[in-house]
Structures are given as structure tokens and as C-alpha cells.
Coordinates of C-alpha atoms in Angstrom, one line a residue:
Chain A
M19 CA 110.0 119.3 87.6
T20 CA 106.9 120.5 89.5
Q21 CA 107.8 123.3 91.9
I22 CA 106.0 123.7 95.3
S23 CA 104.8 127.3 96.0
L24 CA 106.2 127.9 99.4
S25 CA 103.8 130.7 100.5
D26 CA 100.7 128.9 99.1
T27 CA 101.5 125.5 100.6
A28 CA 102.7 126.6 104.0
V29 CA 99.6 128.6 104.9
E30 CA 97.2 125.9 103.6
G31 CA 96.4 125.1 107.2
V32 CA 95.5 128.7 108.1
R33 CA 93.3 128.8 104.9
L34 CA 91.6 125.5 106.1
I35 CA 90.8 127.0 109.5
A36 CA 89.3 130.1 107.8
R37 CA 87.4 127.9 105.3
K38 CA 86.1 125.3 107.8
P39 CA 86.1 126.8 111.3
L40 CA 83.2 124.5 112.4
A41 CA 85.2 121.4 111.4
V42 CA 88.2 122.6 113.3
L43 CA 86.0 123.2 116.4
I44 CA 84.6 119.6 116.1
W45 CA 88.2 118.3 115.9
A46 CA 89.0 120.2 119.1
V47 CA 86.1 118.4 120.8
V48 CA 87.6 115.1 119.5
I49 CA 91.0 116.0 120.9
F50 CA 89.4 116.9 124.3
V51 CA 87.5 113.6 124.5
A52 CA 90.5 111.6 123.2
A53 CA 92.6 113.2 126.0
A54 CA 90.0 112.9 128.7
I55 CA 89.5 109.1 128.2
P56 CA 93.1 108.2 128.8
I57 CA 93.3 110.6 131.7
A58 CA 90.2 109.0 133.3
L59 CA 91.6 105.5 132.5
F60 CA 94.9 106.5 133.9
F61 CA 93.5 107.8 137.2
G62 CA 90.9 105.1 137.4
T63 CA 93.5 102.3 137.1
L64 CA 96.4 103.8 138.9
A65 CA 95.0 106.3 141.5
P66 CA 94.3 103.8 144.3
A67 CA 97.7 102.0 143.9
F68 CA 99.5 105.3 143.6
T69 CA 97.7 106.7 146.8
D70 CA 98.7 103.5 148.6
L71 CA 102.3 103.9 147.6
M72 CA 102.3 107.6 148.6
R73 CA 100.8 106.8 152.0
H74 CA 103.5 104.2 152.6
S75 CA 106.3 106.6 151.6
M76 CA 104.9 109.5 153.7
G77 CA 104.4 107.2 156.6
G78 CA 108.1 106.5 156.7
S79 CA 107.8 102.8 155.6
P80 CA 108.9 102.2 152.1
P81 CA 106.4 100.2 149.9
S82 CA 107.1 96.4 149.7
P83 CA 108.4 95.0 146.4
E84 CA 105.0 93.2 145.9
D85 CA 103.2 96.6 146.1
M86 CA 105.8 98.1 143.7
M87 CA 105.3 95.2 141.3
K88 CA 101.6 95.5 141.4
F89 CA 101.8 99.2 140.7
Q90 CA 104.2 98.6 137.7
L91 CA 101.9 95.9 136.3
R92 CA 99.0 98.3 136.5
W93 CA 101.1 101.1 135.0
M94 CA 102.1 98.8 132.1
A95 CA 98.5 97.6 131.6
A96 CA 97.2 101.2 131.5
N97 CA 99.9 102.4 129.2
G98 CA 99.1 100.1 126.3
P99 CA 95.5 101.2 125.8
I100 CA 96.4 104.8 126.4
M101 CA 99.0 104.7 123.6
L102 CA 96.6 102.9 121.4
C103 CA 93.9 105.5 122.1
S104 CA 96.3 108.3 121.3
L105 CA 97.4 106.7 118.1
V106 CA 93.9 106.1 116.8
A107 CA 92.9 109.7 117.6
R108 CA 96.0 111.0 115.8
A109 CA 95.3 108.9 112.7
V110 CA 91.6 110.0 112.7
L111 CA 92.4 113.7 113.0
M112 CA 95.3 113.6 110.6
S113 CA 93.2 111.9 108.0
A114 CA 90.4 114.4 108.6
V115 CA 92.8 117.2 107.8
F116 CA 94.0 115.4 104.6
R117 CA 90.4 114.8 103.6
A118 CA 89.5 118.4 104.1
V119 CA 92.4 119.4 101.8
L120 CA 92.3 116.6 99.2
K121 CA 88.6 115.8 99.1
P122 CA 86.9 119.0 100.3
E123 CA 83.5 117.8 99.0
D124 CA 83.5 114.8 101.3
S125 CA 82.6 116.9 104.4
R126 CA 80.3 114.6 106.3
F127 CA 81.0 114.3 110.1
A128 CA 83.5 117.2 109.8
Y129 CA 85.7 115.0 107.6
L130 CA 86.1 112.5 110.5
R131 CA 86.0 108.8 109.8
L132 CA 87.4 105.6 111.2
G133 CA 88.1 103.2 108.3
K134 CA 90.8 101.8 106.1
A135 CA 92.3 105.2 105.2
E136 CA 92.7 106.0 108.9
L137 CA 94.2 102.6 109.7
L138 CA 96.8 102.8 106.9
T139 CA 97.7 106.4 107.7
G140 CA 98.1 105.5 111.4
L141 CA 100.3 102.6 110.4
V142 CA 102.5 104.7 108.1
Y143 CA 102.8 107.3 110.9
L144 CA 103.9 104.6 113.3
C145 CA 106.4 103.1 110.8
I146 CA 108.0 106.5 110.2
V147 CA 108.3 107.2 114.0
I148 CA 109.9 103.8 114.6
M149 CA 112.2 104.2 111.6
M150 CA 113.4 107.5 113.0
F151 CA 113.9 106.0 116.4
L152 CA 116.0 103.2 114.9
L153 CA 118.0 105.7 112.8
M154 CA 118.6 107.9 115.8
F155 CA 119.6 104.9 117.9
V156 CA 122.2 103.7 115.4
G157 CA 123.4 107.3 114.9
M158 CA 123.8 107.8 118.6
I159 CA 125.8 104.6 118.9
V160 CA 128.2 105.8 116.1
L161 CA 128.3 109.2 117.7
I162 CA 129.1 107.9 121.2
G163 CA 131.7 105.4 119.9
L164 CA 133.6 108.0 117.8
T165 CA 133.4 110.6 120.6
I166 CA 134.9 108.3 123.2
A167 CA 137.6 107.3 120.6
G168 CA 138.2 111.0 119.9
A169 CA 138.6 111.7 123.6
A170 CA 141.8 109.5 123.5
A171 CA 143.4 112.1 121.2
S172 CA 142.2 115.2 123.1
K173 CA 139.2 116.7 124.9
A174 CA 138.9 119.3 122.1
A175 CA 138.9 116.5 119.4
A176 CA 136.1 114.7 121.3
V177 CA 134.0 117.9 121.6
G178 CA 134.6 118.6 117.9
V179 CA 133.7 115.1 116.8
A180 CA 130.5 115.1 119.0
V181 CA 129.4 118.5 117.6
V182 CA 130.1 117.7 114.0
L183 CA 128.5 114.2 114.2
G184 CA 125.6 115.5 116.3
V185 CA 124.7 118.2 113.7
A186 CA 125.2 115.7 110.9
L187 CA 122.8 113.2 112.7
I188 CA 120.2 115.9 113.1
V189 CA 120.5 117.0 109.5
L190 CA 120.2 113.3 108.4
L191 CA 117.1 112.7 110.5
I192 CA 115.4 115.8 109.2
W193 CA 116.3 114.9 105.6
V194 CA 115.0 111.4 106.0
I195 CA 111.8 112.7 107.6
L196 CA 111.3 115.2 104.8
R197 CA 111.8 112.5 102.1
L198 CA 109.3 110.2 103.8
I199 CA 106.7 112.5 105.2
L200 CA 104.6 112.7 102.0
A201 CA 103.9 109.0 102.6
L202 CA 101.2 110.1 105.0
P203 CA 99.0 112.1 102.5
M204 CA 100.0 109.7 99.7
T205 CA 98.7 106.7 101.7
F206 CA 95.5 108.5 102.6
A207 CA 94.9 109.7 99.0
E208 CA 95.7 106.4 97.3
G209 CA 94.1 104.1 99.9
Q210 CA 97.3 101.9 99.8
F211 CA 100.2 101.6 102.2
R212 CA 102.9 103.9 100.7
M213 CA 106.4 104.4 102.1
F214 CA 109.2 104.4 99.5
E215 CA 107.0 105.8 96.8
A216 CA 107.1 109.1 98.8
W217 CA 110.9 108.9 98.6
Q218 CA 110.6 109.1 94.8
L219 CA 107.9 111.8 94.9
S220 CA 109.9 114.1 97.2
R221 CA 113.2 113.8 95.1
G222 CA 114.5 117.3 94.6
H223 CA 112.0 118.8 97.0
A224 CA 113.5 118.2 100.4
L225 CA 114.6 121.8 100.8
Q226 CA 111.2 123.2 99.8
L227 CA 109.4 120.8 102.2
F228 CA 111.8 121.9 104.9
F229 CA 110.9 125.6 104.5
I230 CA 107.2 124.8 104.3
G231 CA 107.5 122.9 107.6
L232 CA 109.6 125.7 109.1
L233 CA 107.0 128.3 108.2
A234 CA 104.1 126.2 109.4
F235 CA 106.0 125.5 112.6
A236 CA 106.6 129.2 113.1
I237 CA 102.9 130.0 112.8
V238 CA 102.1 127.3 115.4
L239 CA 104.9 128.7 117.6
V240 CA 103.4 132.2 117.5
I241 CA 99.9 130.8 118.4
E242 CA 101.4 128.6 121.1
M243 CA 103.2 131.6 122.7
V244 CA 99.9 133.6 122.8
V245 CA 97.7 130.7 123.9
G246 CA 100.3 129.3 126.3
G247 CA 100.9 132.7 127.8
V248 CA 97.2 133.3 128.3
I249 CA 96.7 129.8 129.9
G250 CA 99.9 130.1 131.9
F251 CA 99.0 133.4 133.5
T252 CA 95.4 132.3 134.1
V253 CA 96.5 129.1 135.8
I254 CA 99.0 131.0 138.0
G255 CA 96.4 133.6 138.8
V256 CA 93.7 131.1 139.7
I257 CA 96.1 128.9 141.8
A258 CA 97.5 132.0 143.6
S259 CA 94.0 133.3 144.5
H260 CA 92.9 129.8 145.8
A261 CA 96.2 129.4 147.7
S262 CA 96.0 132.8 149.3
A263 CA 92.4 132.0 150.4
A264 CA 93.6 128.8 151.9
G265 CA 96.5 130.6 153.8
G266 CA 99.4 130.0 151.3
A267 CA 100.4 127.6 148.6
S268 CA 101.9 125.0 151.0
S269 CA 98.7 124.6 153.0
F270 CA 96.6 124.6 149.9
F271 CA 98.4 121.6 148.3
H272 CA 98.8 119.8 151.7
R273 CA 95.1 119.1 151.8
P274 CA 93.8 115.8 150.4
P275 CA 94.3 115.8 146.6
A276 CA 90.6 115.2 145.9
E277 CA 89.8 118.5 147.7
W278 CA 92.2 120.8 145.8
I279 CA 91.7 119.1 142.5
G280 CA 87.9 119.5 142.9
Q281 CA 88.4 123.2 143.5
L282 CA 90.6 123.6 140.4
A283 CA 88.5 121.3 138.3
P284 CA 86.4 123.9 136.4
W285 CA 89.6 125.8 135.5
L286 CA 91.3 122.5 134.5
V287 CA 88.4 121.7 132.2
L288 CA 88.5 125.2 130.7
G289 CA 92.3 125.0 130.2
G290 CA 91.8 121.6 128.6
A291 CA 89.2 123.0 126.2
I292 CA 91.5 125.9 125.2
F293 CA 94.4 123.4 124.8
A294 CA 92.2 121.2 122.6
L295 CA 91.3 124.1 120.4
F296 CA 94.9 125.0 120.1
G297 CA 95.7 121.4 119.3
A298 CA 93.2 121.3 116.5
A299 CA 94.5 124.5 115.0
A300 CA 98.1 123.3 115.3
M301 CA 97.2 120.0 113.6
S302 CA 95.5 121.8 110.7
I303 CA 98.5 124.1 110.3
M304 CA 101.1 121.3 110.4
Y305 CA 99.3 118.6 108.4
A306 CA 97.4 120.6 105.7
P307 CA 100.6 121.7 104.0
L308 CA 101.6 118.1 103.6
A309 CA 98.4 117.3 101.7
A310 CA 98.8 120.4 99.6
A311 CA 102.4 119.6 98.7
Y312 CA 101.3 116.0 97.8
R313 CA 98.5 117.3 95.6
L314 CA 100.9 119.6 93.7
L315 CA 103.7 117.0 93.3
S316 CA 101.3 114.1 92.3
A317 CA 99.4 116.2 89.7
P318 CA 100.3 115.2 86.2
E319 CA 102.8 117.4 84.5
P320 CA 101.1 119.8 82.0
Q321 CA 101.6 118.7 78.3
A322 CA 103.8 120.9 76.3
T323 CA 101.9 122.5 73.4
V324 CA 103.5 122.3 70.0
Chain B
M6 CA 118.5 96.6 85.8
K7 CA 115.5 94.8 87.2
T8 CA 114.0 96.3 90.3
F9 CA 111.0 95.7 92.7
S10 CA 108.7 97.8 94.9
P11 CA 110.0 97.6 98.5
T12 CA 106.6 98.6 99.8
D13 CA 104.8 95.8 97.9
A14 CA 107.4 93.3 99.1
A15 CA 107.1 94.5 102.7
L16 CA 103.3 94.2 102.6
E17 CA 103.1 90.9 100.8
G18 CA 102.7 88.9 104.0
F19 CA 99.7 91.0 105.1
R20 CA 98.2 90.6 101.6
I21 CA 98.5 86.8 102.0
T22 CA 96.7 86.8 105.4
R23 CA 94.0 89.0 104.0
E24 CA 93.4 87.2 100.7
K25 CA 93.9 83.7 102.0
P26 CA 92.1 83.4 105.4
R27 CA 91.7 79.6 105.1
V28 CA 95.5 79.3 104.6
L29 CA 96.0 81.5 107.7
L30 CA 93.6 79.2 109.6
V31 CA 95.5 76.1 108.6
W32 CA 98.8 77.7 109.5
S33 CA 97.4 78.8 112.9
I34 CA 96.2 75.3 113.7
A35 CA 99.5 73.8 112.6
N36 CA 101.3 76.4 114.7
L37 CA 99.2 75.5 117.7
I38 CA 99.8 71.7 117.2
V39 CA 103.6 72.3 116.9
S40 CA 103.8 74.6 120.0
T41 CA 101.6 72.2 122.1
V42 CA 103.5 69.1 121.1
M43 CA 106.8 70.8 121.7
A44 CA 105.7 72.1 125.1
V45 CA 104.3 68.6 126.2
A46 CA 107.5 66.9 124.9
L47 CA 109.9 69.4 126.6
I48 CA 108.0 69.4 129.9
A49 CA 107.7 65.6 129.9
M50 CA 111.4 65.2 129.2
F51 CA 113.0 68.3 130.8
G52 CA 110.2 69.9 132.9
P53 CA 111.6 69.5 136.4
M54 CA 115.1 70.3 135.1
L55 CA 113.9 73.5 133.5
A56 CA 112.3 74.6 136.8
E57 CA 115.5 73.7 138.7
I58 CA 117.7 75.7 136.2
E59 CA 115.4 78.7 136.6
A60 CA 115.8 78.5 140.3
M61 CA 119.6 78.1 140.0
N62 CA 119.7 81.0 137.5
A63 CA 118.0 83.4 139.9
G64 CA 120.6 85.8 141.4
S65 CA 123.8 83.8 140.4
D66 CA 126.7 85.0 138.4
D67 CA 129.0 82.1 139.2
P68 CA 130.7 80.8 136.0
A69 CA 131.0 77.3 137.4
Q70 CA 127.3 77.2 138.0
A71 CA 126.7 78.6 134.4
L72 CA 128.8 75.8 133.0
A73 CA 126.9 73.2 135.0
M74 CA 123.7 74.7 133.8
F75 CA 124.9 74.5 130.2
E76 CA 125.8 70.9 130.6
K77 CA 122.3 70.2 131.9
L78 CA 120.8 72.1 129.0
A79 CA 122.8 70.3 126.3
P80 CA 120.3 67.5 125.7
F81 CA 117.5 70.1 125.7
Y82 CA 119.2 72.0 122.9
A83 CA 120.1 68.8 121.0
L84 CA 116.3 68.2 120.7
V85 CA 115.2 71.8 120.2
L86 CA 117.7 73.0 117.5
P87 CA 117.0 70.4 114.8
V88 CA 113.3 70.4 115.4
G89 CA 113.3 74.3 115.4
L90 CA 115.3 74.2 112.1
M91 CA 112.8 72.0 110.4
V92 CA 109.9 74.0 111.7
I93 CA 111.4 77.2 110.3
A94 CA 112.0 75.4 107.0
V95 CA 108.4 74.3 106.8
W96 CA 107.1 77.8 107.6
S97 CA 109.4 79.6 105.2
G98 CA 108.6 76.9 102.6
A99 CA 104.9 77.4 102.9
V100 CA 105.2 81.2 102.5
Y101 CA 107.6 80.8 99.5
R102 CA 105.1 78.3 98.0
V103 CA 102.2 80.8 98.2
I104 CA 104.2 83.4 96.3
L105 CA 106.3 81.3 94.0
R106 CA 104.0 78.4 93.3
P107 CA 100.5 79.7 94.1
A108 CA 98.7 76.8 92.3
D109 CA 100.4 74.3 94.6
S110 CA 97.9 75.0 97.4
K111 CA 97.3 71.5 98.9
Y112 CA 97.5 71.2 102.8
G113 CA 97.5 75.0 103.1
Y114 CA 100.8 75.1 101.2
L115 CA 102.4 73.2 104.1
R116 CA 104.8 70.3 103.2
L117 CA 107.7 68.3 104.7
G118 CA 109.7 67.2 101.7
G119 CA 112.7 68.0 99.5
D120 CA 112.0 71.7 99.4
E121 CA 112.0 72.0 103.2
L122 CA 115.0 69.7 103.5
R123 CA 117.0 71.9 101.1
L124 CA 115.9 75.1 103.0
A125 CA 117.1 73.5 106.3
V126 CA 120.4 72.5 104.8
L127 CA 120.8 76.0 103.3
M128 CA 120.2 77.5 106.8
L129 CA 122.9 75.2 108.3
I130 CA 125.3 76.3 105.5
Y131 CA 124.6 79.9 106.3
V132 CA 125.1 79.4 110.0
V133 CA 128.5 78.0 109.3
L134 CA 129.3 80.7 106.7
A135 CA 128.1 83.4 109.1
I136 CA 130.4 82.1 111.9
G137 CA 133.4 81.9 109.5
F138 CA 132.7 85.3 108.0
T139 CA 132.3 86.9 111.5
F140 CA 135.6 85.3 112.6
V141 CA 137.5 86.6 109.5
L142 CA 135.8 90.0 109.7
T143 CA 136.6 90.4 113.4
L144 CA 140.2 89.2 112.8
V145 CA 140.8 91.6 109.9
A146 CA 139.1 94.5 111.7
G147 CA 141.1 93.7 114.8
L148 CA 144.4 93.6 113.0
L149 CA 143.7 96.9 111.1
S150 CA 142.6 98.5 114.4
A151 CA 145.8 97.3 116.1
G152 CA 147.8 98.7 113.2
A153 CA 146.0 102.0 113.4
L154 CA 146.5 102.3 117.1
A155 CA 150.2 101.5 116.7
I156 CA 150.8 103.9 113.8
A157 CA 148.4 106.8 114.4
G158 CA 148.7 107.1 118.1
P159 CA 145.7 108.8 119.8
V160 CA 143.9 109.3 116.5
G161 CA 144.2 105.6 116.0
K162 CA 141.4 105.0 118.4
L163 CA 139.1 107.1 116.2
I164 CA 140.2 105.1 113.2
S165 CA 139.7 101.8 114.9
V166 CA 136.1 102.7 115.8
L167 CA 135.6 103.6 112.2
I168 CA 137.0 100.2 111.1
G169 CA 134.6 98.5 113.6
L170 CA 131.6 100.4 112.2
A171 CA 132.7 99.6 108.6
A172 CA 132.9 95.9 109.5
I173 CA 129.4 95.9 110.9
A174 CA 128.1 97.7 107.7
L175 CA 129.9 95.1 105.6
F176 CA 128.3 92.3 107.5
I177 CA 124.8 93.8 107.0
F178 CA 125.6 94.5 103.3
V179 CA 126.7 90.9 102.7
A180 CA 123.6 89.6 104.6
L181 CA 121.3 91.7 102.4
R182 CA 123.1 90.6 99.2
L183 CA 122.6 86.9 100.1
S184 CA 119.1 87.3 101.5
L185 CA 117.4 85.8 98.4
S186 CA 119.1 82.5 98.8
G187 CA 116.1 80.9 100.5
P188 CA 113.5 81.7 97.8
A189 CA 116.1 80.9 95.1
T190 CA 116.7 77.5 96.6
F191 CA 113.0 76.9 96.9
A192 CA 112.1 78.1 93.4
E193 CA 115.0 76.3 91.6
R194 CA 114.8 73.1 93.6
H195 CA 118.6 73.2 94.1
I196 CA 120.6 74.6 97.0
R197 CA 121.6 78.1 95.8
V198 CA 124.1 79.7 98.1
F199 CA 125.5 82.6 96.1
E200 CA 123.1 83.1 93.2
S201 CA 121.4 85.8 95.4
W202 CA 124.6 87.9 95.1
T203 CA 124.1 88.5 91.4
L204 CA 120.3 88.9 91.7
T205 CA 120.5 91.6 94.3
R206 CA 123.0 93.8 92.5
G207 CA 121.9 97.4 92.7
N208 CA 118.9 96.6 94.9
V209 CA 120.5 96.7 98.4
W210 CA 118.7 99.8 99.6
R211 CA 115.3 98.5 98.3
L212 CA 115.9 95.2 100.2
L213 CA 116.9 97.0 103.3
G214 CA 113.8 99.2 103.1
A215 CA 111.5 96.2 102.5
Y216 CA 112.9 94.2 105.4
V217 CA 112.9 97.2 107.8
V218 CA 109.3 98.1 107.1
A219 CA 108.2 94.4 107.2
L220 CA 109.9 93.9 110.6
I221 CA 108.5 97.1 112.0
L222 CA 105.0 96.2 110.8
A223 CA 105.3 92.7 112.3
A224 CA 106.5 94.2 115.6
V225 CA 103.6 96.7 115.6
V226 CA 101.0 94.0 114.9
V227 CA 102.4 91.8 117.7
L228 CA 102.5 94.7 120.2
L229 CA 99.0 95.9 119.3
A230 CA 97.7 92.3 119.6
L231 CA 99.4 91.8 122.9
V232 CA 98.0 95.1 124.3
I233 CA 94.5 94.0 123.2
F234 CA 95.1 90.5 124.6
V235 CA 96.3 91.8 128.0
A236 CA 93.5 94.3 128.2
V237 CA 90.8 91.7 127.4
A238 CA 92.4 89.1 129.7
A239 CA 92.6 91.6 132.5
I240 CA 88.9 92.4 132.1
V241 CA 88.0 88.7 132.0
A242 CA 90.2 88.1 135.1
G243 CA 88.3 90.8 137.0
G244 CA 91.2 93.3 136.9
D245 CA 93.8 90.8 138.3
I246 CA 96.7 91.8 136.1
S247 CA 99.2 89.6 137.9
S248 CA 97.3 86.4 136.9
V249 CA 97.5 87.6 133.3
G250 CA 101.2 88.2 133.7
K251 CA 101.8 84.6 134.6
V252 CA 101.3 83.4 131.0
F253 CA 104.6 85.1 130.1
Q254 CA 106.4 83.1 132.9
P255 CA 104.7 79.7 132.9
D256 CA 105.3 77.0 135.5
T257 CA 107.2 74.3 133.6
S258 CA 107.5 71.9 136.4
S259 CA 104.6 69.6 135.1
I260 CA 102.2 69.4 132.2
T261 CA 99.2 70.2 134.4
S262 CA 100.8 73.2 136.0
Y263 CA 101.8 74.5 132.5
F264 CA 98.5 74.1 130.7
T265 CA 96.3 76.5 132.8
V266 CA 93.2 78.1 131.2
P267 CA 94.9 81.5 130.5
M268 CA 97.9 79.6 129.1
V269 CA 95.8 77.6 126.6
V270 CA 94.0 80.8 125.5
Y271 CA 97.4 82.5 125.1
L272 CA 98.7 79.5 123.1
I273 CA 95.8 79.7 120.7
F274 CA 96.2 83.5 120.4
G275 CA 100.0 83.1 120.0
A276 CA 99.5 80.4 117.2
F277 CA 97.4 82.8 115.2
L278 CA 99.8 85.7 115.8
G279 CA 102.8 83.5 114.9
A280 CA 101.1 82.5 111.6
V281 CA 100.7 86.2 110.7
Q282 CA 104.2 87.0 111.7
N283 CA 105.7 84.1 109.6
A284 CA 103.9 85.4 106.5
V285 CA 105.0 89.0 107.1
V286 CA 108.7 88.0 107.8
Y287 CA 109.2 85.4 105.1
A288 CA 107.3 87.0 102.2
P289 CA 109.5 90.0 101.3
P290 CA 112.5 88.0 100.0
A291 CA 110.2 85.8 98.0
V292 CA 108.6 88.8 96.3
A293 CA 112.0 90.4 95.7
Y294 CA 113.2 87.1 94.1
R295 CA 110.1 86.7 91.9
E296 CA 110.5 90.3 90.6
L297 CA 114.3 90.2 90.2
H298 CA 114.6 86.7 88.7
G299 CA 111.3 86.3 86.9
P300 CA 109.3 83.0 86.5
V301 CA 111.1 79.7 87.1
G302 CA 109.8 76.8 85.0
D303 CA 109.1 73.5 86.8

């Protein structure tokens, strides 16, 4: 059986960033734009209704049910396109990472495309997410039912049942994700919707995939702590300096939102750009190992020489 | 042991809609005709009553009122249930025909004959069997749970929950094992109630996987299509979301109040979406049957 090299596969994303830094930079721009569009759509659609609701609430008169209904309808209408936009962006970027690993020569447009491969990869991603939600939902019903029943015996039994079943459910969810996750690069590489074929491919490799994921996640976590720390301290510092100039945080935020948002806007954009860069790096680090693992496992077994 | 690819089975419906666009068009038009005729007939016969029931229903938990409502609705169901049964039989028959008798392509694979009648009868048999099985299962699970509670004391509650979960799992298992009865009845031109049990031996997980993926994909397609529909409709309506929302709660008091312009657009859109959904939902068992049984001679 083909073995996956843990150290080689897990750092495939880091290697990709070192090999193609410009592509990763362009992916960051895509993340920034893909995040900015929904935010603009969100504020453009909801800001007036939200301001109205806030004005009513602050004026002491609660908003009428009609106003609340209008706001909810706008919220729902804005939510759909936002989710769609985010799904498309994820599919495009994920496919770009897979392309960079599996078809490195196909480097036009920084590996970014919007075609059949992206559509299928996005669909498989959505399917895996929904399947996990369903599994979690069923698992939670079983867990709650058995915990309540266990409570009849004793409180300790209920806690024991809840802990054991909770851990078992988490292990089951992780195991199923590991068995299905290679469906993403597989679908991309083969240009066909693949789901249960990945189950066969990952047979006997769940533990290796788990450690690869863990290592990749650890790398992302370290970067996140550094980047998050820098952004966090910068944000706090900038807000504190603006607030002290305005005579304290309370008076700074009590001004009209357009005013203080305008003052902080350059910093928000800068923070967003750093966040997008981190996002692109994190995606490379998390998705590239999947493509590398798929490449290894799907390669034909070497013929034994006589 | 014969097996099949669950992914191929789950995607067969989408393959049909992609490779046979004319068939999809015929199904969409047929769907539109059926939904329009049904809406006209129901509003003409029960329209004012439906509006009245809706008004009665708002904010009332009174059992007597619910009973009165049910009495009023009885003739409505007496019409809707048999028609609905035949419509389902025609749709499932058309999808089975594409997969199991692809050469028989007249009228976009749509028919209303012996095959459809057998499918409708099979559905009725299954409704009766499902009611009986649920009754027996509930009775047995109830008795076992009562026994566990009486014998095992506080731990009995835990055991009774496990018995309930096992009963649900058994129901799903039996439903999966019998899920190829429709295609079997269609392909063999005889009502096949239990043949599916033998065919599906050793393939339960594959069937479950195929059905789950097909249902998820159908739900995703419908949701995405609705999102796009609402967004486009909202733009056309000049940002008036509430007017778009009215198509989901139509005014059934008269035919003219029901068939507004947004409603007609929604019906056309829904007819197309329904045709895609039928293909996606009914195709997986037919593919599984074809692979597990092999060709059936005419």
C-alpha cells in the first residue's frame, strides 16, 4: 500500500508559498475583493434599515413589527448572495491551490479560473459540509437522548454518557471528514464529481491524513498568533489614540457611526489587506497537502521487478 | 456480489438534464401545465374555503377548531391525494424510462399507462406496509422499553432510548432494502414488492450514500436557484423585497388574485426546477437497479 510521507506532504503549502509568492499575493487580492463585495452589499442593503431600527430603539419606542419584518426580509435577501459569493470565492481559490500543486505548468492568471472544475469542487465542498451537519445533527440527537435517559440513573452517569458520546461523536466526525476530504482534489484532478471514490482511496490512510492536517493546522496557528497579535495590538493602539484625542472611548463611539468609521477606514483597509494575505497563506497551507496526498495515493503502484 | 457506483447513481439525474435538454423542456412544460391546472381547479373548487381556513388557522390552538378545519379539508384531500399519486407515478415512470428503456423516448418519456398504474399501486401498497410496519415496530419497541424500565430500574431509561434508536435505524434499513421496488416494478412490468430485498443485499451503505448525496445536491440546486430568483426578482421589482415574498404566500381567494405576474414567473421557474428535482431524486434507484439486476428483456 502506498504510504504518505508526513513531513513532505504537510509542508507542501509552505513550499508552494515559497515557490509561487506572486500567485499567493494575487490570491490575497481575490480574498480582499471577495470579502469587500459582500461587506459593501451588506451595508448597502441593510444599513438604512438598521439605522432606522437603532434610531427607534434609542428613542425609546420599539420598532413596529412591519419594520422588523422589512429588516428581516432585507437580511434574508442579502444573506443569499453573500453566501453564494463566499462559496464561489472559496471554490475558485481552493481550485487554484490544487492547480498549483497538481498542474504547476498551468500557471496562467495565477492559477485562478472559474469553470467546470471550480463548480464541481465547490459542489463537493458544499456536499461534505452538509453531510457533516447532518451527521452532527443525528449524533447530537442520540447524545441528548441518551444523556437525558442517563440522568434518570444518576447525575454522574449522565455526565459520563455525555462525555463518552461527545468524544465518540467528535472522533466519528473527524474520521468521516478524513475519509471524504480527498474528494476535493480528486474531483478537481479528474474533472468529475467524486465523493465515495475518495472513501476507497483514503482506506488505511485516515491516521496519516489526520497528522498531516494537524501539522498544517499547527503551522497556520503559529502564523495566526503572530499576525493576529500584530493586527490586534495595532487596532487597539489606533483606537486608543483616536479615542484619547476625542476625549475617551465613550465619546469617540457616541459620535455618528459614519464619522468614526471614516476616521478608522484607512486602518480597517490595512487590517483587511493583512487579513487577506494571511487568508491566502492559510489556504495554501491547508489545501496544498490534500492535493499532494491525492497525487501520492492516486499514482500507480510501481511494478515489482523480477 | 454485484455492486454499483453511488456517485454515478447520485449524479444520474443531473446527467439526464444535461444530455437531454429537450426532455427537460418537455418535463418543464408538463410540470407547468399540471401545476397551473391543479391551481385553477383547486381555487375554483376550494379557493374561498382555503382562504377562510388560513384565517381560522392564524393564532388558534383549539382542537375543536382543528377538527372542523379537517372536516372542511376532507374533500380537498380526496381530490389532491389520488391526483398527486398519479402525478408522482408519471414523473417517476418517465425518469425510470430514460434509464431503463432509453429507446422508448416518445412524448419526452412521459406516459400514462400500465407502468404508471403499477407504480401508483405499488406506492399505495408501500403506504399501507409502512403504516403497519411503523405500528408493529412502535409496539415492539414500546413493550421492550417498558420491560427494560420495569426490570433495569434507572438504567432502563438508557436502554429504552437505545431501543428507540435501534427501531429508527431498523426502519431506515428496511426502507433502503426495499427502495428498488419502483424501478423493479417498472422494468419487469409486474408489481415487485419484495424483490428489492434480495437485490440490495450488501449494498445498503452504497444506497444510503447515493440517496444522501442526490438529496443534498437537489436541495443545493433548489436553494441556489431560489437565491438567484429572489435576487433577480428583487432587482426587477425595484428593491421591493416584500412584493417578491408574496409569491411564497399566494392569495388563494380567487383565480385572478392568485395569478399575479410575479406568481406566473414563479410558476414557470418552479416548473423547470421541479423537472430537474424529479430527475435527480428518482434516478438513483433506477441506476442502482440497472447495475444490480442487469438488463431486463422486453
